[in-house]
């Protein structure tokens, strides 16, 4: 693994960055904790905390990324024992200790995950986007709700059960994302033109997919501390906005929650969906490139 050029941060620098990141993320984590304490779920805002595995506390924790050394005895005392960090006894050549991400140990311990994430990210970046899915994955999950019920039991279906089924049956469904497809109702599974599996995920992910773009957050946090928390935060905030649009285009009625529907069953709604989808794809493409760049800078990818 090639040596990474080190950047040194004085205590006042890294403390400021640490505090700024915690406050940035608290705008999302603080309301979630309050809702959780009050047992008041939110159908849009809770998703990134319940579907993904990073806890609010872990999201608030700041990591500078590979090649950044936090100087001072306080950094060593606080982070010296953190997983995938290492202590440098003389970090600045003047006897000041410091800590930084231990990329070599991370690469050894998480080799299979790094390889899989890299394959997903590189493959997705290389493929053309599909902008004709219209968010029908959420509709397929609610197909035949008269038999199976719905995932969000406290939300009404905007068109009712029969109307939702009619939309599914009137469209060709071509979802490429396994982690959406696996939640389809049993009757909807054969209606999908593709049959994604975990094994074919690296071959099917494409940059137009809302869920693939939300998953940039997942890959970013799984690669901590080798990547920066700044990039994780940007992926999180993109996912936050994508989730809102995903649910607006879903069969659920979110009017009581302040969300206007994107009526993908109508031509105007389809056009609005595609326009938003393309905008998110552009943002995700830039973030995906940055994530791959940080992995290559860290020596984790060629």
PDB file of N, CA and C in Angstrom, residues 152-240:
ATOM      1  N   UNK A 152     -45.998   0.555   5.788  1.00  0.00           N
ATOM      2  CA  UNK A 152     -46.296   1.710   6.633  1.00  0.00           C
ATOM      3  C   UNK A 152     -47.779   1.658   7.000  1.00  0.00           C
ATOM      4  N   UNK A 153     -48.078   0.865   7.982  1.00  0.00           N
ATOM      5  CA  UNK A 153     -49.477   0.563   8.303  1.00  0.00           C
ATOM      6  C   UNK A 153     -50.253   1.791   8.749  1.00  0.00           C
ATOM      7  N   UNK A 154     -49.573   2.829   9.241  1.00  0.00           N
ATOM      8  CA  UNK A 154     -50.277   4.022   9.725  1.00  0.00           C
ATOM      9  C   UNK A 154     -50.495   5.054   8.621  1.00  0.00           C
ATOM     10  N   UNK A 155     -50.106   4.723   7.366  1.00  0.00           N
ATOM     11  CA  UNK A 155     -50.313   5.623   6.241  1.00  0.00           C
ATOM     12  C   UNK A 155     -51.359   5.050   5.292  1.00  0.00           C
ATOM     13  N   UNK A 156     -52.320   5.863   4.869  1.00  0.00           N
ATOM     14  CA  UNK A 156     -53.292   5.368   3.882  1.00  0.00           C
ATOM     15  C   UNK A 156     -52.690   5.341   2.489  1.00  0.00           C
ATOM     16  N   UNK A 157     -53.207   4.476   1.648  1.00  0.00           N
ATOM     17  CA  UNK A 157     -52.818   4.446   0.245  1.00  0.00           C
ATOM     18  C   UNK A 157     -53.594   5.519  -0.502  1.00  0.00           C
ATOM     19  N   UNK A 158     -52.898   6.327  -1.253  1.00  0.00           N
ATOM     20  CA  UNK A 158     -53.519   7.480  -1.913  1.00  0.00           C
ATOM     21  C   UNK A 158     -54.637   7.063  -2.864  1.00  0.00           C
ATOM     22  N   UNK A 159     -54.460   5.948  -3.565  1.00  0.00           N
ATOM     23  CA  UNK A 159     -55.467   5.461  -4.519  1.00  0.00           C
ATOM     24  C   UNK A 159     -56.235   4.259  -3.993  1.00  0.00           C
ATOM     25  N   UNK A 160     -56.007   3.901  -2.733  1.00  0.00           N
ATOM     26  CA  UNK A 160     -56.619   2.698  -2.192  1.00  0.00           C
ATOM     27  C   UNK A 160     -55.918   1.447  -2.692  1.00  0.00           C
ATOM     28  N   UNK A 161     -56.317   0.304  -2.156  1.00  0.00           N
ATOM     29  CA  UNK A 161     -55.659  -0.956  -2.511  1.00  0.00           C
ATOM     30  C   UNK A 161     -55.867  -1.306  -3.983  1.00  0.00           C
ATOM     31  N   UNK A 162     -57.112  -1.225  -4.440  1.00  0.00           N
ATOM     32  CA  UNK A 162     -57.401  -1.598  -5.829  1.00  0.00           C
ATOM     33  C   UNK A 162     -56.727  -0.641  -6.802  1.00  0.00           C
ATOM     34  N   UNK A 163     -56.754   0.662  -6.506  1.00  0.00           N
ATOM     35  CA  UNK A 163     -56.117   1.639  -7.379  1.00  0.00           C
ATOM     36  C   UNK A 163     -54.614   1.457  -7.445  1.00  0.00           C
ATOM     37  N   UNK A 164     -54.005   1.111  -6.329  1.00  0.00           N
ATOM     38  CA  UNK A 164     -52.565   0.845  -6.305  1.00  0.00           C
ATOM     39  C   UNK A 164     -52.231  -0.354  -7.179  1.00  0.00           C
ATOM     40  N   UNK A 165     -53.026  -1.401  -7.054  1.00  0.00           N
ATOM     41  CA  UNK A 165     -52.796  -2.596  -7.871  1.00  0.00           C
ATOM     42  C   UNK A 165     -52.923  -2.286  -9.358  1.00  0.00           C
ATOM     43  N   UNK A 166     -53.871  -1.436  -9.709  1.00  0.00           N
ATOM     44  CA  UNK A 166     -54.068  -1.079 -11.116  1.00  0.00           C
ATOM     45  C   UNK A 166     -52.853  -0.360 -11.690  1.00  0.00           C
ATOM     46  N   UNK A 167     -52.244   0.510 -10.893  1.00  0.00           N
ATOM     47  CA  UNK A 167     -51.050   1.215 -11.365  1.00  0.00           C
ATOM     48  C   UNK A 167     -49.921   0.223 -11.614  1.00  0.00           C
ATOM     49  N   UNK A 168     -49.734  -0.708 -10.706  1.00  0.00           N
ATOM     50  CA  UNK A 168     -48.678  -1.714 -10.870  1.00  0.00           C
ATOM     51  C   UNK A 168     -48.915  -2.527 -12.141  1.00  0.00           C
ATOM     52  N   UNK A 169     -50.146  -2.952 -12.340  1.00  0.00           N
ATOM     53  CA  UNK A 169     -50.460  -3.823 -13.478  1.00  0.00           C
ATOM     54  C   UNK A 169     -50.416  -3.082 -14.810  1.00  0.00           C
ATOM     55  N   UNK A 170     -50.522  -1.754 -14.770  1.00  0.00           N
ATOM     56  CA  UNK A 170     -50.546  -0.962 -16.006  1.00  0.00           C
ATOM     57  C   UNK A 170     -49.153  -0.550 -16.467  1.00  0.00           C
ATOM     58  N   UNK A 171     -48.139  -0.859 -15.695  1.00  0.00           N
ATOM     59  CA  UNK A 171     -46.786  -0.419 -16.025  1.00  0.00           C
ATOM     60  C   UNK A 171     -45.829  -1.598 -16.139  1.00  0.00           C
ATOM     61  N   UNK A 172     -44.762  -1.373 -16.908  1.00  0.00           N
ATOM     62  CA  UNK A 172     -43.636  -2.298 -16.889  1.00  0.00           C
ATOM     63  C   UNK A 172     -42.722  -1.895 -15.734  1.00  0.00           C
ATOM     64  N   UNK A 173     -42.354  -2.836 -14.913  1.00  0.00           N
ATOM     65  CA  UNK A 173     -41.526  -2.549 -13.748  1.00  0.00           C
ATOM     66  C   UNK A 173     -40.140  -3.117 -14.001  1.00  0.00           C
ATOM     67  N   UNK A 174     -39.140  -2.244 -13.865  1.00  0.00           N
ATOM     68  CA  UNK A 174     -37.766  -2.667 -14.155  1.00  0.00           C
ATOM     69  C   UNK A 174     -36.838  -2.133 -13.065  1.00  0.00           C
ATOM     70  N   UNK A 175     -37.015  -2.608 -11.864  1.00  0.00           N
ATOM     71  CA  UNK A 175     -36.180  -2.196 -10.744  1.00  0.00           C
ATOM     72  C   UNK A 175     -34.864  -2.966 -10.781  1.00  0.00           C
ATOM     73  N   UNK A 176     -33.755  -2.239 -10.668  1.00  0.00           N
ATOM     74  CA  UNK A 176     -32.435  -2.872 -10.719  1.00  0.00           C
ATOM     75  C   UNK A 176     -31.829  -3.077  -9.334  1.00  0.00           C
ATOM     76  N   UNK A 177     -32.498  -2.597  -8.293  1.00  0.00           N
ATOM     77  CA  UNK A 177     -31.880  -2.537  -6.959  1.00  0.00           C
ATOM     78  C   UNK A 177     -32.394  -3.670  -6.069  1.00  0.00           C
ATOM     79  N   UNK A 178     -31.504  -4.567  -5.705  1.00  0.00           N
ATOM     80  CA  UNK A 178     -31.908  -5.741  -4.941  1.00  0.00           C
ATOM     81  C   UNK A 178     -32.553  -5.374  -3.606  1.00  0.00           C
ATOM     82  N   UNK A 179     -32.020  -4.374  -2.924  1.00  0.00           N
ATOM     83  CA  UNK A 179     -32.536  -4.043  -1.603  1.00  0.00           C
ATOM     84  C   UNK A 179     -33.878  -3.324  -1.642  1.00  0.00           C
ATOM     85  N   UNK A 180     -34.366  -2.966  -2.815  1.00  0.00           N
ATOM     86  CA  UNK A 180     -35.762  -2.574  -2.981  1.00  0.00           C
ATOM     87  C   UNK A 180     -36.585  -3.786  -3.426  1.00  0.00           C
ATOM     88  N   UNK A 181     -36.047  -4.514  -4.372  1.00  0.00           N
ATOM     89  CA  UNK A 181     -36.756  -5.672  -4.921  1.00  0.00           C
ATOM     90  C   UNK A 181     -37.088  -6.713  -3.846  1.00  0.00           C
ATOM     91  N   UNK A 182     -36.221  -6.878  -2.864  1.00  0.00           N
ATOM     92  CA  UNK A 182     -36.449  -7.927  -1.859  1.00  0.00           C
ATOM     93  C   UNK A 182     -37.643  -7.642  -0.955  1.00  0.00           C
ATOM     94  N   UNK A 183     -38.181  -6.409  -1.015  1.00  0.00           N
ATOM     95  CA  UNK A 183     -39.361  -6.081  -0.221  1.00  0.00           C
ATOM     96  C   UNK A 183     -40.658  -6.115  -1.040  1.00  0.00           C
ATOM     97  N   UNK A 184     -40.574  -6.533  -2.298  1.00  0.00           N
ATOM     98  CA  UNK A 184     -41.781  -6.649  -3.116  1.00  0.00           C
ATOM     99  C   UNK A 184     -42.767  -7.635  -2.468  1.00  0.00           C
ATOM    100  N   UNK A 185     -44.040  -7.394  -2.710  1.00  0.00           N
ATOM    101  CA  UNK A 185     -45.013  -8.409  -2.319  1.00  0.00           C
ATOM    102  C   UNK A 185     -44.808  -9.639  -3.207  1.00  0.00           C
ATOM    103  N   UNK A 186     -45.170 -10.815  -2.743  1.00  0.00           N
ATOM    104  CA  UNK A 186     -44.904 -12.029  -3.539  1.00  0.00           C
ATOM    105  C   UNK A 186     -45.477 -11.966  -4.954  1.00  0.00           C
ATOM    106  N   UNK A 187     -46.669 -11.399  -5.104  1.00  0.00           N
ATOM    107  CA  UNK A 187     -47.296 -11.348  -6.429  1.00  0.00           C
ATOM    108  C   UNK A 187     -46.602 -10.364  -7.366  1.00  0.00           C
ATOM    109  N   UNK A 188     -45.869  -9.401  -6.794  1.00  0.00           N
ATOM    110  CA  UNK A 188     -45.190  -8.405  -7.625  1.00  0.00           C
ATOM    111  C   UNK A 188     -43.845  -8.894  -8.131  1.00  0.00           C
ATOM    112  N   UNK A 189     -43.256  -9.876  -7.470  1.00  0.00           N
ATOM    113  CA  UNK A 189     -41.922 -10.339  -7.834  1.00  0.00           C
ATOM    114  C   UNK A 189     -41.833 -10.742  -9.312  1.00  0.00           C
ATOM    115  N   UNK A 190     -42.739 -11.579  -9.830  1.00  0.00           N
ATOM    116  CA  UNK A 190     -42.607 -11.965 -11.237  1.00  0.00           C
ATOM    117  C   UNK A 190     -42.934 -10.845 -12.217  1.00  0.00           C
ATOM    118  N   UNK A 191     -43.523  -9.738 -11.743  1.00  0.00           N
ATOM    119  CA  UNK A 191     -43.847  -8.625 -12.621  1.00  0.00           C
ATOM    120  C   UNK A 191     -42.629  -7.762 -12.928  1.00  0.00           C
ATOM    121  N   UNK A 192     -41.584  -7.886 -12.124  1.00  0.00           N
ATOM    122  CA  UNK A 192     -40.363  -7.116 -12.377  1.00  0.00           C
ATOM    123  C   UNK A 192     -39.613  -7.743 -13.548  1.00  0.00           C
ATOM    124  N   UNK A 193     -39.178  -6.912 -14.496  1.00  0.00           N
ATOM    125  CA  UNK A 193     -38.497  -7.450 -15.675  1.00  0.00           C
ATOM    126  C   UNK A 193     -37.161  -8.086 -15.320  1.00  0.00           C
ATOM    127  N   UNK A 194     -36.560  -7.633 -14.250  1.00  0.00           N
ATOM    128  CA  UNK A 194     -35.303  -8.200 -13.763  1.00  0.00           C
ATOM    129  C   UNK A 194     -35.559  -8.920 -12.455  1.00  0.00           C
ATOM    130  N   UNK A 195     -34.683  -9.818 -12.110  1.00  0.00           N
ATOM    131  CA  UNK A 195     -34.787 -10.536 -10.839  1.00  0.00           C
ATOM    132  C   UNK A 195     -33.475 -10.351 -10.076  1.00  0.00           C
ATOM    133  N   UNK A 196     -33.255  -9.163  -9.504  1.00  0.00           N
ATOM    134  CA  UNK A 196     -31.976  -8.878  -8.840  1.00  0.00           C
ATOM    135  C   UNK A 196     -31.728  -9.808  -7.655  1.00  0.00           C
ATOM    136  N   UNK A 197     -30.470 -10.129  -7.445  1.00  0.00           N
ATOM    137  CA  UNK A 197     -30.043 -10.911  -6.280  1.00  0.00           C
ATOM    138  C   UNK A 197     -28.841 -10.196  -5.663  1.00  0.00           C
ATOM    139  N   UNK A 198     -28.462 -10.622  -4.467  1.00  0.00           N
ATOM    140  CA  UNK A 198     -27.266 -10.046  -3.859  1.00  0.00           C
ATOM    141  C   UNK A 198     -26.043 -10.347  -4.723  1.00  0.00           C
ATOM    142  N   UNK A 199     -26.038 -11.514  -5.355  1.00  0.00           N
ATOM    143  CA  UNK A 199     -24.894 -11.901  -6.179  1.00  0.00           C
ATOM    144  C   UNK A 199     -24.782 -11.047  -7.436  1.00  0.00           C
ATOM    145  N   UNK A 200     -25.919 -10.590  -7.978  1.00  0.00           N
ATOM    146  CA  UNK A 200     -25.868  -9.791  -9.205  1.00  0.00           C
ATOM    147  C   UNK A 200     -25.899  -8.290  -8.931  1.00  0.00           C
ATOM    148  N   UNK A 201     -25.884  -7.909  -7.662  1.00  0.00           N
ATOM    149  CA  UNK A 201     -25.986  -6.495  -7.318  1.00  0.00           C
ATOM    150  C   UNK A 201     -24.894  -5.666  -7.983  1.00  0.00           C
ATOM    151  N   UNK A 202     -23.676  -6.160  -7.962  1.00  0.00           N
ATOM    152  CA  UNK A 202     -22.566  -5.392  -8.534  1.00  0.00           C
ATOM    153  C   UNK A 202     -22.689  -5.251 -10.043  1.00  0.00           C
ATOM    154  N   UNK A 203     -23.520  -6.073 -10.676  1.00  0.00           N
ATOM    155  CA  UNK A 203     -23.698  -6.007 -12.123  1.00  0.00           C
ATOM    156  C   UNK A 203     -24.895  -5.156 -12.538  1.00  0.00           C
ATOM    157  N   UNK A 204     -25.798  -4.876 -11.599  1.00  0.00           N
ATOM    158  CA  UNK A 204     -27.052  -4.210 -11.945  1.00  0.00           C
ATOM    159  C   UNK A 204     -27.164  -2.779 -11.445  1.00  0.00           C
ATOM    160  N   UNK A 205     -26.411  -2.407 -10.418  1.00  0.00           N
ATOM    161  CA  UNK A 205     -26.547  -1.054  -9.875  1.00  0.00           C
ATOM    162  C   UNK A 205     -26.251  -0.020 -10.955  1.00  0.00           C
ATOM    163  N   UNK A 206     -27.092   1.020 -11.017  1.00  0.00           N
ATOM    164  CA  UNK A 206     -26.925   2.045 -12.049  1.00  0.00           C
ATOM    165  C   UNK A 206     -27.263   3.421 -11.460  1.00  0.00           C
ATOM    166  N   UNK A 207     -26.678   4.486 -12.032  1.00  0.00           N
ATOM    167  CA  UNK A 207     -26.691   5.793 -11.382  1.00  0.00           C
ATOM    168  C   UNK A 207     -28.013   6.538 -11.407  1.00  0.00           C
ATOM    169  N   UNK A 208     -29.023   6.023 -12.117  1.00  0.00           N
ATOM    170  CA  UNK A 208     -30.325   6.668 -12.067  1.00  0.00           C
ATOM    171  C   UNK A 208     -31.172   6.216 -10.892  1.00  0.00           C
ATOM    172  N   UNK A 209     -30.769   5.124 -10.258  1.00  0.00           N
ATOM    173  CA  UNK A 209     -31.573   4.507  -9.200  1.00  0.00           C
ATOM    174  C   UNK A 209     -31.543   5.343  -7.920  1.00  0.00           C
ATOM    175  N   UNK A 210     -32.711   5.715  -7.414  1.00  0.00           N
ATOM    176  CA  UNK A 210     -32.766   6.493  -6.184  1.00  0.00           C
ATOM    177  C   UNK A 210     -32.117   5.751  -5.027  1.00  0.00           C
ATOM    178  N   UNK A 211     -32.374   4.463  -4.929  1.00  0.00           N
ATOM    179  CA  UNK A 211     -31.851   3.707  -3.787  1.00  0.00           C
ATOM    180  C   UNK A 211     -30.343   3.484  -3.904  1.00  0.00           C
ATOM    181  N   UNK A 212     -29.840   3.310  -5.103  1.00  0.00           N
ATOM    182  CA  UNK A 212     -28.386   3.215  -5.270  1.00  0.00           C
ATOM    183  C   UNK A 212     -27.719   4.513  -4.850  1.00  0.00           C
ATOM    184  N   UNK A 213     -28.375   5.631  -5.138  1.00  0.00           N
ATOM    185  CA  UNK A 213     -27.811   6.927  -4.766  1.00  0.00           C
ATOM    186  C   UNK A 213     -27.964   7.196  -3.267  1.00  0.00           C
ATOM    187  N   UNK A 214     -29.045   6.730  -2.662  1.00  0.00           N
ATOM    188  CA  UNK A 214     -29.143   6.809  -1.211  1.00  0.00           C
ATOM    189  C   UNK A 214     -28.061   5.960  -0.555  1.00  0.00           C
ATOM    190  N   UNK A 215     -27.744   4.840  -1.170  1.00  0.00           N
ATOM    191  CA  UNK A 215     -26.757   3.917  -0.588  1.00  0.00           C
ATOM    192  C   UNK A 215     -25.337   4.461  -0.610  1.00  0.00           C
ATOM    193  N   UNK A 216     -25.104   5.573  -1.294  1.00  0.00           N
ATOM    194  CA  UNK A 216     -23.793   6.205  -1.170  1.00  0.00           C
ATOM    195  C   UNK A 216     -23.494   6.505   0.295  1.00  0.00           C
ATOM    196  N   UNK A 217     -24.525   6.864   1.032  1.00  0.00           N
ATOM    197  CA  UNK A 217     -24.358   7.095   2.473  1.00  0.00           C
ATOM    198  C   UNK A 217     -23.880   5.823   3.164  1.00  0.00           C
ATOM    199  N   UNK A 218     -24.474   4.696   2.818  1.00  0.00           N
ATOM    200  CA  UNK A 218     -24.078   3.425   3.431  1.00  0.00           C
ATOM    201  C   UNK A 218     -22.627   3.092   3.133  1.00  0.00           C
ATOM    202  N   UNK A 219     -22.239   3.197   1.881  1.00  0.00           N
ATOM    203  CA  UNK A 219     -20.852   2.850   1.546  1.00  0.00           C
ATOM    204  C   UNK A 219     -19.881   3.818   2.209  1.00  0.00           C
ATOM    205  N   UNK A 220     -20.246   5.078   2.290  1.00  0.00           N
ATOM    206  CA  UNK A 220     -19.357   6.057   2.914  1.00  0.00           C
ATOM    207  C   UNK A 220     -19.145   5.746   4.387  1.00  0.00           C
ATOM    208  N   UNK A 221     -20.242   5.484   5.122  1.00  0.00           N
ATOM    209  CA  UNK A 221     -20.024   5.245   6.552  1.00  0.00           C
ATOM    210  C   UNK A 221     -19.378   3.892   6.824  1.00  0.00           C
ATOM    211  N   UNK A 222     -19.604   2.915   5.959  1.00  0.00           N
ATOM    212  CA  UNK A 222     -18.932   1.631   6.151  1.00  0.00           C
ATOM    213  C   UNK A 222     -17.421   1.761   5.953  1.00  0.00           C
ATOM    214  N   UNK A 223     -17.000   2.789   5.258  1.00  0.00           N
ATOM    215  CA  UNK A 223     -15.589   2.997   4.984  1.00  0.00           C
ATOM    216  C   UNK A 223     -14.929   3.946   5.982  1.00  0.00           C
ATOM    217  N   UNK A 224     -15.670   4.407   6.984  1.00  0.00           N
ATOM    218  CA  UNK A 224     -15.055   5.175   8.075  1.00  0.00           C
ATOM    219  C   UNK A 224     -14.112   4.276   8.855  1.00  0.00           C
ATOM    220  N   UNK A 225     -13.004   4.772   9.374  1.00  0.00           N
ATOM    221  CA  UNK A 225     -12.513   6.146   9.310  1.00  0.00           C
ATOM    222  C   UNK A 225     -11.573   6.418   8.148  1.00  0.00           C
ATOM    223  N   UNK A 226     -11.553   5.540   7.143  1.00  0.00           N
ATOM    224  CA  UNK A 226     -10.651   5.743   6.008  1.00  0.00           C
ATOM    225  C   UNK A 226     -11.124   6.867   5.099  1.00  0.00           C
ATOM    226  N   UNK A 227     -12.417   7.204   5.171  1.00  0.00           N
ATOM    227  CA  UNK A 227     -12.936   8.357   4.446  1.00  0.00           C
ATOM    228  C   UNK A 227     -13.376   9.399   5.466  1.00  0.00           C
ATOM    229  N   UNK A 228     -13.646  10.595   5.002  1.00  0.00           N
ATOM    230  CA  UNK A 228     -13.928  11.704   5.914  1.00  0.00           C
ATOM    231  C   UNK A 228     -15.398  11.783   6.291  1.00  0.00           C
ATOM    232  N   UNK A 229     -15.652  12.267   7.493  1.00  0.00           N
ATOM    233  CA  UNK A 229     -17.025  12.476   7.940  1.00  0.00           C
ATOM    234  C   UNK A 229     -17.708  13.583   7.150  1.00  0.00           C
ATOM    235  N   UNK A 230     -16.931  14.508   6.596  1.00  0.00           N
ATOM    236  CA  UNK A 230     -17.531  15.541   5.749  1.00  0.00           C
ATOM    237  C   UNK A 230     -18.225  14.900   4.550  1.00  0.00           C
ATOM    238  N   UNK A 231     -17.572  13.927   3.938  1.00  0.00           N
ATOM    239  CA  UNK A 231     -18.168  13.247   2.794  1.00  0.00           C
ATOM    240  C   UNK A 231     -19.351  12.393   3.240  1.00  0.00           C
ATOM    241  N   UNK A 232     -19.246  11.739   4.375  1.00  0.00           N
ATOM    242  CA  UNK A 232     -20.382  10.975   4.912  1.00  0.00           C
ATOM    243  C   UNK A 232     -21.574  11.895   5.116  1.00  0.00           C
ATOM    244  N   UNK A 233     -21.345  13.077   5.673  1.00  0.00           N
ATOM    245  CA  UNK A 233     -22.432  14.025   5.921  1.00  0.00           C
ATOM    246  C   UNK A 233     -23.092  14.459   4.613  1.00  0.00           C
ATOM    247  N   UNK A 234     -22.304  14.690   3.581  1.00  0.00           N
ATOM    248  CA  UNK A 234     -22.888  15.114   2.307  1.00  0.00           C
ATOM    249  C   UNK A 234     -23.696  13.983   1.674  1.00  0.00           C
ATOM    250  N   UNK A 235     -23.211  12.765   1.792  1.00  0.00           N
ATOM    251  CA  UNK A 235     -23.976  11.618   1.294  1.00  0.00           C
ATOM    252  C   UNK A 235     -25.273  11.454   2.100  1.00  0.00           C
ATOM    253  N   UNK A 236     -25.185  11.636   3.406  1.00  0.00           N
ATOM    254  CA  UNK A 236     -26.372  11.553   4.265  1.00  0.00           C
ATOM    255  C   UNK A 236     -27.405  12.586   3.832  1.00  0.00           C
ATOM    256  N   UNK A 237     -26.991  13.815   3.626  1.00  0.00           N
ATOM    257  CA  UNK A 237     -27.944  14.870   3.290  1.00  0.00           C
ATOM    258  C   UNK A 237     -28.552  14.672   1.914  1.00  0.00           C
ATOM    259  N   UNK A 238     -27.791  14.132   0.976  1.00  0.00           N
ATOM    260  CA  UNK A 238     -28.392  13.769  -0.311  1.00  0.00           C
ATOM    261  C   UNK A 238     -29.433  12.672  -0.096  1.00  0.00           C
ATOM    262  N   UNK A 239     -29.093  11.654   0.676  1.00  0.00           N
ATOM    263  CA  UNK A 239     -30.032  10.560   0.933  1.00  0.00           C
ATOM    264  C   UNK A 239     -31.298  11.066   1.608  1.00  0.00           C
ATOM    265  N   UNK A 240     -31.158  12.027   2.496  1.00  0.00           N
ATOM    266  CA  UNK A 240     -32.303  12.620   3.188  1.00  0.00           C
ATOM    267  C   UNK A 240     -33.292  13.211   2.187  1.00  0.00           C
TER     268      UNK A 240
END
